[in-house]
Amino acid sequence: MSRAACLAAGLLLAGCALEEPAQPTIVAPGGDFARPVGTSRNTRVGSIGRSPSPTGPQLLQLTRTAAELSLKKEELVVSRNRALQPTALLRIVEIRGMAALAVILRGQPVPDDEVVLPS
């Protein structure tokens, strides 16, 4: 009996000694928080507001992250429609809080167009 117990203990210890440690799970970059395929890499800074004149200075309604981006006067931004096609190139002339005024350099933005930093 003691011989069988020694043999069983030897096999049990040998089995533990040969077992490899589990490898850590490697998560792919981005994981569940990765951008969906086909999304834009341009940083969103706001949207075109309702301006009294479609050709004059345009009101930009800024996002909260625009302050973190250090958006400043004379910076160029691009407006684009829902299909992510550019509609206008604008230059910021004034910033006050969560709003900015921009002049149109090229194109014609439409109210509610998204405003992004150019790539």
Short mmCIF file of C-alpha atoms in Angstrom, two decimals:
data_model
loop_
_atom_site.label_atom_id
_atom_site.label_comp_id
_atom_site.label_asym_id
_atom_site.label_seq_id
_atom_site.Cartn_x
_atom_site.Cartn_y
_atom_site.Cartn_z
CA MET A 1 0.00 0.00 0.00
CA SER A 2 2.77 2.38 0.81
CA ARG A 3 4.36 1.62 -2.55
CA ALA A 4 1.10 2.55 -4.36
CA ALA A 5 0.79 5.73 -2.25
CA CYS A 6 4.36 6.75 -3.08
CA LEU A 7 3.74 6.08 -6.76
CA ALA A 8 0.51 8.13 -6.72
CA ALA A 9 2.23 10.99 -4.87
CA GLY A 10 5.12 10.86 -7.35
CA LEU A 11 2.75 11.00 -10.34
CA LEU A 12 0.79 13.84 -8.74
CA LEU A 13 3.95 15.88 -8.11
CA ALA A 14 5.35 15.10 -11.55
CA GLY A 15 2.08 16.21 -13.16
CA CYS A 16 2.23 19.53 -11.31
CA ALA A 17 5.87 20.07 -12.20
CA LEU A 18 5.28 19.58 -15.93
CA GLU A 19 2.25 21.85 -16.13
CA GLU A 20 3.07 25.17 -17.83
CA PRO A 21 1.80 28.39 -16.28
CA ALA A 22 -1.13 29.97 -18.04
CA GLN A 23 -0.16 32.66 -20.55
CA PRO A 24 -1.66 36.11 -19.95
CA THR A 25 -4.42 37.08 -22.35
CA ILE A 26 -3.23 39.69 -24.82
CA VAL A 27 -5.86 42.23 -25.78
CA ALA A 28 -5.72 43.66 -29.28
CA PRO A 29 -5.13 47.42 -29.44
CA GLY A 30 -8.38 49.31 -29.20
CA GLY A 31 -10.50 46.34 -28.21
CA ASP A 32 -14.15 47.27 -27.81
CA PHE A 33 -13.29 50.98 -27.89
CA ALA A 34 -11.64 51.02 -31.33
CA ARG A 35 -13.05 53.32 -33.98
CA PRO A 36 -15.50 51.64 -36.34
CA VAL A 37 -14.16 51.03 -39.83
CA GLY A 38 -14.64 54.06 -42.07
CA THR A 39 -14.86 56.70 -39.32
CA SER A 40 -13.03 59.99 -39.65
CA ARG A 41 -9.81 60.75 -37.81
CA ASN A 42 -10.50 64.51 -37.83
CA THR A 43 -11.09 65.96 -34.37
CA ARG A 44 -14.58 67.40 -33.93
CA VAL A 45 -14.65 70.91 -32.48
CA GLY A 46 -18.29 71.89 -32.92
CA SER A 47 -21.05 72.59 -35.41
CA ILE A 48 -22.29 75.46 -37.57
CA GLY A 49 -24.97 77.47 -35.81
CA ARG A 50 -27.79 79.60 -37.22
CA SER A 51 -26.20 82.80 -38.56
CA PRO A 52 -28.22 85.81 -39.76
CA SER A 53 -26.35 85.89 -43.08
CA PRO A 54 -25.30 82.77 -45.01
CA THR A 55 -22.29 84.60 -46.49
CA GLY A 56 -21.17 86.63 -43.46
CA PRO A 57 -19.37 85.49 -40.31
CA GLN A 58 -20.59 82.08 -39.19
CA LEU A 59 -21.48 81.16 -35.62
CA LEU A 60 -19.73 77.99 -34.43
CA GLN A 61 -21.15 76.13 -31.45
CA LEU A 62 -18.06 74.57 -29.86
CA THR A 63 -17.87 71.26 -28.05
CA ARG A 64 -16.42 70.93 -24.57
CA THR A 65 -13.34 69.26 -25.99
CA ALA A 66 -12.57 72.33 -28.14
CA ALA A 67 -11.20 74.08 -25.03
CA GLU A 68 -8.93 71.09 -24.36
CA LEU A 69 -7.59 71.35 -27.92
CA SER A 70 -6.49 74.96 -27.30
CA LEU A 71 -8.51 76.23 -30.25
CA LYS A 72 -7.46 79.81 -30.94
CA LYS A 73 -8.01 82.78 -33.24
CA GLU A 74 -6.79 82.57 -36.84
CA GLU A 75 -6.99 78.76 -36.77
CA LEU A 76 -8.46 77.03 -39.82
CA VAL A 77 -11.36 74.60 -39.48
CA VAL A 78 -13.43 72.62 -41.97
CA SER A 79 -17.20 72.18 -42.00
CA ARG A 80 -18.63 68.96 -43.42
CA ASN A 81 -22.01 67.38 -44.00
CA ARG A 82 -23.37 64.09 -42.67
CA ALA A 83 -21.69 62.19 -45.50
CA LEU A 84 -18.35 63.59 -44.22
CA GLN A 85 -17.87 65.64 -47.38
CA PRO A 86 -16.27 69.08 -46.80
CA THR A 87 -18.64 72.00 -47.31
CA ALA A 88 -16.43 74.97 -46.34
CA LEU A 89 -13.03 76.12 -45.12
CA LEU A 90 -13.33 78.66 -42.30
CA ARG A 91 -10.93 80.82 -40.27
CA ILE A 92 -11.78 81.55 -36.63
CA VAL A 93 -11.80 85.28 -35.86
CA GLU A 94 -13.21 85.32 -32.32
CA ILE A 95 -13.82 82.85 -29.49
CA ARG A 96 -16.04 83.48 -26.49
CA GLY A 97 -16.75 80.60 -24.16
CA MET A 98 -18.49 77.81 -26.06
CA ALA A 99 -19.04 79.89 -29.22
CA ALA A 100 -16.82 81.23 -31.98
CA LEU A 101 -17.16 83.41 -35.05
CA ALA A 102 -15.52 82.30 -38.27
CA VAL A 103 -15.24 83.79 -41.74
CA ILE A 104 -15.76 81.66 -44.83
CA LEU A 105 -12.62 81.31 -46.93
CA ARG A 106 -14.03 78.79 -49.40
CA GLY A 107 -17.31 76.90 -49.88
CA GLN A 108 -20.69 77.36 -48.21
CA PRO A 109 -21.50 75.77 -44.83
CA VAL A 110 -25.05 74.84 -43.85
CA PRO A 111 -26.45 75.11 -40.30
CA ASP A 112 -25.76 71.95 -38.27
CA ASP A 113 -22.74 70.96 -40.39
CA GLU A 114 -20.02 69.39 -38.26
CA VAL A 115 -16.85 71.45 -37.73
CA VAL A 116 -13.52 69.61 -37.50
CA LEU A 117 -9.82 70.35 -37.51
CA PRO A 118 -8.30 69.82 -40.96
CA SER A 119 -6.13 66.75 -41.50
#
